[in-house]
């Protein structure tokens, strides 16, 4: 119990102690114009407001209220540690996830956002979190001791991550409503130029990819998972909110999957903040 109390903000504890000592006098009296005889007693804990005089205060022991507040505060502290926030969009990403089609949990390696410019105004479209199977990191010992800037400039490191025979995934969270076709057109605009001579396999894969988003509204909060199972197979999952639980399609083309990876981690990434965040985390991990 002492350990839990230590995690509760001191202001909460002080307020709680004062409330307990003054249990019999814990009324806040408000007088309304023209109704001086009407009195409203208020006890507020979080969003809960109790009226009707002392009915709650005198029927519930202070210790019970204390336990509820302590449990809630401790739970909030614990939950916060399980997430990382992408600060520009305030989107929170779980530090560890188990995704559809993956054999083991993946760990968050960095976050960023995608911004689209209209005239001279930058509009944030989505936040992104990049996850990897931690076994991938053991194969990056050649970059031990490198700075974040060196890692970010070294394309061979990201190529090694892509070629590693373990799952990695990009989680995209929309921060504004986007038409599915518009989303795909923007993605295709980045992918297609990276495939110099598309094969029939590439064309089929792009058609499958396109079909996932056609006539599909992507509302704010929608989540898209792009999960590389290996260098030639990528799973696509979409949900209207929260992590998807099913795979919507499998993209089977080494050129398409590698082109998509390059869109985010190549020399000209569509989200520089994501690549920078991943480089910073790698620099702290590879020591």
Short mmCIF file of C-alpha atoms in Angstrom, two decimals:
data_model
loop_
_atom_site.label_atom_id
_atom_site.label_comp_id
_atom_site.label_asym_id
_atom_site.label_seq_id
_atom_site.Cartn_x
_atom_site.Cartn_y
_atom_site.Cartn_z
CA UNK A 1 0.00 0.00 0.00
CA UNK A 2 2.86 2.41 0.82
CA UNK A 3 4.31 1.86 -2.64
CA UNK A 4 1.00 2.70 -4.29
CA UNK A 5 0.61 5.84 -2.18
CA UNK A 6 4.07 6.95 -3.20
CA UNK A 7 2.92 7.03 -6.82
CA UNK A 8 -0.08 9.25 -6.06
CA UNK A 9 0.52 13.00 -6.64
CA UNK A 10 1.11 14.76 -3.33
CA UNK A 11 -1.63 17.32 -4.02
CA UNK A 12 -4.17 14.50 -4.19
CA UNK A 13 -2.97 13.06 -0.86
CA UNK A 14 -3.05 16.47 0.89
CA UNK A 15 -6.53 17.16 -0.46
CA UNK A 16 -7.66 13.71 0.65
CA UNK A 17 -6.34 14.15 4.19
CA UNK A 18 -8.05 17.54 4.54
CA UNK A 19 -11.33 16.07 3.26
CA UNK A 20 -11.15 13.23 5.79
CA UNK A 21 -10.41 15.51 8.75
CA UNK A 22 -13.31 17.72 7.85
CA UNK A 23 -15.77 15.00 6.96
CA UNK A 24 -18.62 16.50 8.98
CA UNK A 25 -18.08 19.95 7.44
CA UNK A 26 -17.34 18.90 3.88
CA UNK A 27 -20.20 20.88 2.33
CA UNK A 28 -19.74 23.59 -0.29
CA UNK A 29 -22.76 25.87 0.00
CA UNK A 30 -23.89 27.87 -3.02
CA UNK A 31 -26.55 30.61 -2.76
CA UNK A 32 -28.49 31.43 -5.89
CA UNK A 33 -29.98 34.90 -6.48
CA UNK A 34 -33.56 35.08 -5.27
CA UNK A 35 -33.37 31.64 -3.66
CA UNK A 36 -31.33 32.21 -0.54
CA UNK A 37 -32.93 29.29 1.26
CA UNK A 38 -31.92 26.75 -1.42
CA UNK A 39 -28.58 25.12 -0.72
CA UNK A 40 -26.65 22.64 -2.84
CA UNK A 41 -24.06 20.36 -1.26
CA UNK A 42 -21.34 19.22 -3.66
CA UNK A 43 -18.73 16.46 -3.27
CA UNK A 44 -16.72 16.05 -6.44
CA UNK A 45 -14.33 13.17 -7.15
CA UNK A 46 -13.20 13.16 -10.79
CA UNK A 47 -16.35 13.82 -12.82
CA UNK A 48 -18.73 12.55 -10.14
CA UNK A 49 -20.91 15.17 -8.43
CA UNK A 50 -23.12 14.27 -5.45
CA UNK A 51 -25.99 16.47 -4.36
CA UNK A 52 -28.62 16.25 -1.59
CA UNK A 53 -26.75 17.43 1.50
CA UNK A 54 -24.73 14.88 3.43
CA UNK A 55 -26.34 11.71 2.02
CA UNK A 56 -23.11 10.46 0.47
CA UNK A 57 -20.67 11.81 3.03
CA UNK A 58 -22.40 10.25 6.02
CA UNK A 59 -23.27 6.95 4.36
CA UNK A 60 -19.82 6.16 3.04
CA UNK A 61 -16.76 5.83 5.20
CA UNK A 62 -13.86 8.12 4.27
CA UNK A 63 -11.53 5.15 4.07
CA UNK A 64 -13.60 3.69 1.25
CA UNK A 65 -13.38 6.95 -0.71
CA UNK A 66 -9.64 7.02 -0.04
CA UNK A 67 -9.16 3.56 -1.50
CA UNK A 68 -11.11 4.49 -4.65
CA UNK A 69 -9.02 7.62 -5.23
CA UNK A 70 -5.70 5.90 -4.53
CA UNK A 71 -6.58 2.98 -6.80
CA UNK A 72 -7.64 5.32 -9.61
CA UNK A 73 -4.51 7.48 -9.32
CA UNK A 74 -2.17 4.50 -9.16
CA UNK A 75 -3.90 2.95 -12.17
CA UNK A 76 -3.47 6.17 -14.16
CA UNK A 77 0.23 6.32 -13.35
CA UNK A 78 0.73 2.70 -14.42
CA UNK A 79 -1.23 3.08 -17.63
CA UNK A 80 0.70 6.20 -18.62
CA UNK A 81 3.93 4.20 -18.58
CA UNK A 82 2.50 1.78 -21.14
CA UNK A 83 2.12 4.50 -23.78
CA UNK A 84 4.29 6.99 -25.66
CA UNK A 85 2.76 10.20 -26.97
CA UNK A 86 3.46 11.70 -30.38
CA UNK A 87 3.59 15.27 -29.13
CA UNK A 88 2.61 17.15 -32.30
CA UNK A 89 -0.71 15.29 -32.59
CA UNK A 90 -1.19 14.08 -28.98
CA UNK A 91 -1.77 10.55 -30.30
CA UNK A 92 -0.70 7.86 -27.81
CA UNK A 93 0.94 4.63 -28.96
CA UNK A 94 1.26 1.50 -26.87
CA UNK A 95 4.88 0.60 -26.17
CA UNK A 96 4.22 -3.07 -26.88
CA UNK A 97 1.57 -4.55 -29.17
CA UNK A 98 0.48 -7.90 -30.52
CA UNK A 99 -0.75 -7.40 -34.08
CA UNK A 100 -2.75 -9.57 -36.51
CA UNK A 101 -0.48 -12.02 -38.32
CA UNK A 102 2.52 -11.51 -36.03
CA UNK A 103 4.09 -14.42 -34.15
CA UNK A 104 5.18 -12.34 -31.13
CA UNK A 105 4.72 -8.86 -29.60
CA UNK A 106 6.40 -5.89 -31.26
CA UNK A 107 8.04 -2.96 -29.47
CA UNK A 108 7.66 0.73 -30.29
CA UNK A 109 10.83 2.20 -31.81
CA UNK A 110 9.69 5.72 -32.67
CA UNK A 111 6.79 8.05 -33.48
CA UNK A 112 6.17 10.91 -35.88
CA UNK A 113 3.54 12.62 -37.98
CA UNK A 114 2.69 13.23 -41.62
CA UNK A 115 2.03 16.79 -42.67
CA UNK A 116 0.53 17.83 -45.98
CA UNK A 117 1.03 21.36 -47.25
CA UNK A 118 -1.84 23.27 -48.80
CA UNK A 119 -0.44 26.48 -50.29
CA UNK A 120 1.90 27.50 -47.46
CA UNK A 121 -0.11 25.97 -44.62
CA UNK A 122 0.96 22.64 -43.14
CA UNK A 123 -1.93 20.37 -42.11
CA UNK A 124 -1.26 17.28 -40.00
CA UNK A 125 -2.92 14.22 -41.54
CA UNK A 126 -1.84 11.33 -39.34
CA UNK A 127 0.46 10.21 -36.57
CA UNK A 128 2.65 7.13 -37.03
CA UNK A 129 4.35 4.68 -34.71
CA UNK A 130 6.99 2.22 -35.88
CA UNK A 131 7.22 -1.20 -34.20
CA UNK A 132 9.78 -3.98 -34.53
CA UNK A 133 10.40 -7.46 -33.22
CA UNK A 134 13.21 -6.84 -30.71
CA UNK A 135 15.27 -9.65 -32.24
CA UNK A 136 16.03 -7.24 -35.09
CA UNK A 137 18.09 -5.04 -32.78
CA UNK A 138 20.56 -7.83 -32.06
CA UNK A 139 21.57 -7.75 -35.73
CA UNK A 140 22.51 -4.06 -35.66
CA UNK A 141 25.70 -4.32 -33.57
CA UNK A 142 27.77 -2.79 -36.40
CA UNK A 143 26.12 0.54 -35.62
CA UNK A 144 26.86 0.46 -31.88
CA UNK A 145 28.00 3.83 -30.61
CA UNK A 146 26.74 5.80 -33.59
CA UNK A 147 25.00 9.13 -32.99
CA UNK A 148 21.40 9.70 -33.99
CA UNK A 149 22.51 11.93 -36.88
CA UNK A 150 24.88 9.26 -38.18
CA UNK A 151 22.18 6.62 -37.96
CA UNK A 152 19.65 8.82 -39.73
CA UNK A 153 22.05 9.49 -42.63
CA UNK A 154 23.13 5.85 -42.98
CA UNK A 155 20.62 4.25 -45.32
CA UNK A 156 22.30 0.85 -44.94
CA UNK A 157 21.10 0.58 -41.33
CA UNK A 158 17.46 0.96 -42.36
CA UNK A 159 18.01 -1.48 -45.22
CA UNK A 160 19.27 -3.98 -42.64
CA UNK A 161 16.13 -3.45 -40.57
CA UNK A 162 13.95 -4.03 -43.61
CA UNK A 163 15.82 -7.18 -44.66
CA UNK A 164 15.76 -8.71 -41.17
CA UNK A 165 13.63 -11.87 -41.15
CA UNK A 166 11.34 -10.69 -38.37
CA UNK A 167 8.13 -8.68 -38.28
CA UNK A 168 8.04 -4.91 -38.25
CA UNK A 169 4.96 -2.70 -38.51
CA UNK A 170 3.88 0.86 -39.12
CA UNK A 171 0.79 2.00 -37.20
CA UNK A 172 -0.94 5.00 -38.76
CA UNK A 173 -3.59 6.91 -36.81
CA UNK A 174 -5.65 9.49 -38.71
CA UNK A 175 -5.97 12.85 -36.96
CA UNK A 176 -8.51 14.20 -39.46
CA UNK A 177 -11.19 12.77 -41.72
CA UNK A 178 -9.75 11.57 -45.03
CA UNK A 179 -11.44 9.91 -47.98
CA UNK A 180 -9.94 6.45 -48.60
CA UNK A 181 -9.25 7.19 -52.27
CA UNK A 182 -7.44 10.41 -51.33
CA UNK A 183 -5.31 8.52 -48.82
CA UNK A 184 -4.39 5.87 -51.37
CA UNK A 185 -3.65 8.41 -54.12
CA UNK A 186 -1.17 10.17 -51.84
CA UNK A 187 0.45 6.84 -50.90
CA UNK A 188 0.57 5.64 -54.49
CA UNK A 189 2.10 8.94 -55.55
CA UNK A 190 5.03 8.12 -53.26
CA UNK A 191 5.26 4.37 -54.00
CA UNK A 192 4.97 4.20 -57.80
CA UNK A 193 8.00 6.38 -58.69
CA UNK A 194 10.14 4.07 -56.55
CA UNK A 195 9.27 1.07 -58.78
CA UNK A 196 11.10 1.69 -62.05
CA UNK A 197 9.81 -1.24 -64.13
CA UNK A 198 6.71 -2.76 -62.50
CA UNK A 199 6.19 -6.47 -63.12
CA UNK A 200 2.79 -8.14 -63.35
CA UNK A 201 3.25 -9.16 -59.72
CA UNK A 202 3.82 -5.53 -58.75
CA UNK A 203 0.77 -4.37 -60.69
CA UNK A 204 -1.42 -6.99 -59.01
CA UNK A 205 -0.07 -6.04 -55.57
CA UNK A 206 -0.75 -2.34 -56.18
CA UNK A 207 -4.26 -3.16 -57.36
CA UNK A 208 -4.89 -5.18 -54.18
CA UNK A 209 -3.47 -2.34 -52.09
CA UNK A 210 -5.68 0.20 -53.85
CA UNK A 211 -8.80 -1.92 -53.37
CA UNK A 212 -8.50 -1.74 -49.58
CA UNK A 213 -9.08 2.02 -49.57
CA UNK A 214 -11.47 2.62 -52.48
CA UNK A 215 -14.92 3.81 -51.35
CA UNK A 216 -13.78 3.59 -47.74
CA UNK A 217 -14.06 6.64 -45.47
CA UNK A 218 -11.19 7.05 -43.06
CA UNK A 219 -12.52 9.08 -40.18
CA UNK A 220 -10.42 10.75 -37.52
CA UNK A 221 -9.15 8.00 -35.20
CA UNK A 222 -9.04 5.32 -37.90
CA UNK A 223 -6.03 3.01 -37.59
CA UNK A 224 -4.06 1.46 -40.46
CA UNK A 225 -1.44 -1.23 -39.90
CA UNK A 226 1.22 -1.92 -42.51
CA UNK A 227 3.03 -5.01 -41.25
CA UNK A 228 6.05 -6.45 -43.02
CA UNK A 229 6.17 -10.20 -42.38
CA UNK A 230 9.26 -10.51 -44.59
CA UNK A 231 10.75 -8.62 -47.51
CA UNK A 232 8.08 -9.83 -49.96
CA UNK A 233 4.92 -10.02 -47.87
CA UNK A 234 3.09 -7.22 -46.10
CA UNK A 235 -0.19 -7.37 -44.20
CA UNK A 236 -2.65 -4.47 -44.32
CA UNK A 237 -5.25 -4.03 -41.56
CA UNK A 238 -7.71 -1.17 -41.14
CA UNK A 239 -10.14 -0.26 -38.35
CA UNK A 240 -12.36 2.73 -37.61
CA UNK A 241 -10.76 3.05 -34.17
CA UNK A 242 -8.42 1.04 -31.95
CA UNK A 243 -6.00 -1.61 -33.13
CA UNK A 244 -7.37 -3.77 -35.97
CA UNK A 245 -7.95 -7.41 -35.09
CA UNK A 246 -8.00 -8.86 -38.60
CA UNK A 247 -5.90 -8.74 -41.76
CA UNK A 248 -7.72 -7.05 -44.67
CA UNK A 249 -5.24 -8.02 -47.38
CA UNK A 250 -1.78 -9.42 -48.05
CA UNK A 251 0.52 -7.54 -50.44
CA UNK A 252 2.81 -10.01 -52.19
CA UNK A 253 5.52 -8.10 -54.03
CA UNK A 254 9.08 -7.43 -52.95
CA UNK A 255 9.20 -4.24 -55.03
CA UNK A 256 6.02 -2.83 -53.50
CA UNK A 257 6.90 -3.72 -49.91
CA UNK A 258 10.44 -2.32 -50.20
CA UNK A 259 9.18 0.82 -51.97
CA UNK A 260 6.72 1.44 -49.14
CA UNK A 261 9.46 1.00 -46.55
CA UNK A 262 11.58 3.51 -48.47
CA UNK A 263 8.67 5.97 -48.44
CA UNK A 264 9.03 6.21 -44.67
CA UNK A 265 12.70 5.37 -44.02
CA UNK A 266 14.54 6.20 -47.23
CA UNK A 267 16.54 9.34 -48.02
CA UNK A 268 13.39 11.43 -48.59
CA UNK A 269 10.86 10.18 -46.00
CA UNK A 270 7.30 11.48 -46.04
CA UNK A 271 7.54 11.81 -42.26
CA UNK A 272 10.98 13.16 -41.31
CA UNK A 273 9.87 13.27 -37.67
CA UNK A 274 9.24 9.51 -37.64
CA UNK A 275 12.64 8.63 -39.09
CA UNK A 276 14.35 11.06 -36.71
CA UNK A 277 12.54 9.56 -33.72
CA UNK A 278 13.55 6.03 -34.73
CA UNK A 279 17.17 7.15 -35.20
CA UNK A 280 17.19 8.73 -31.74
CA UNK A 281 15.85 5.57 -30.14
CA UNK A 282 18.36 3.39 -31.97
CA UNK A 283 21.20 5.64 -30.81
CA UNK A 284 20.08 5.16 -27.20
CA UNK A 285 19.61 1.42 -27.65
CA UNK A 286 22.78 0.56 -29.57
CA UNK A 287 25.30 1.52 -26.88
#
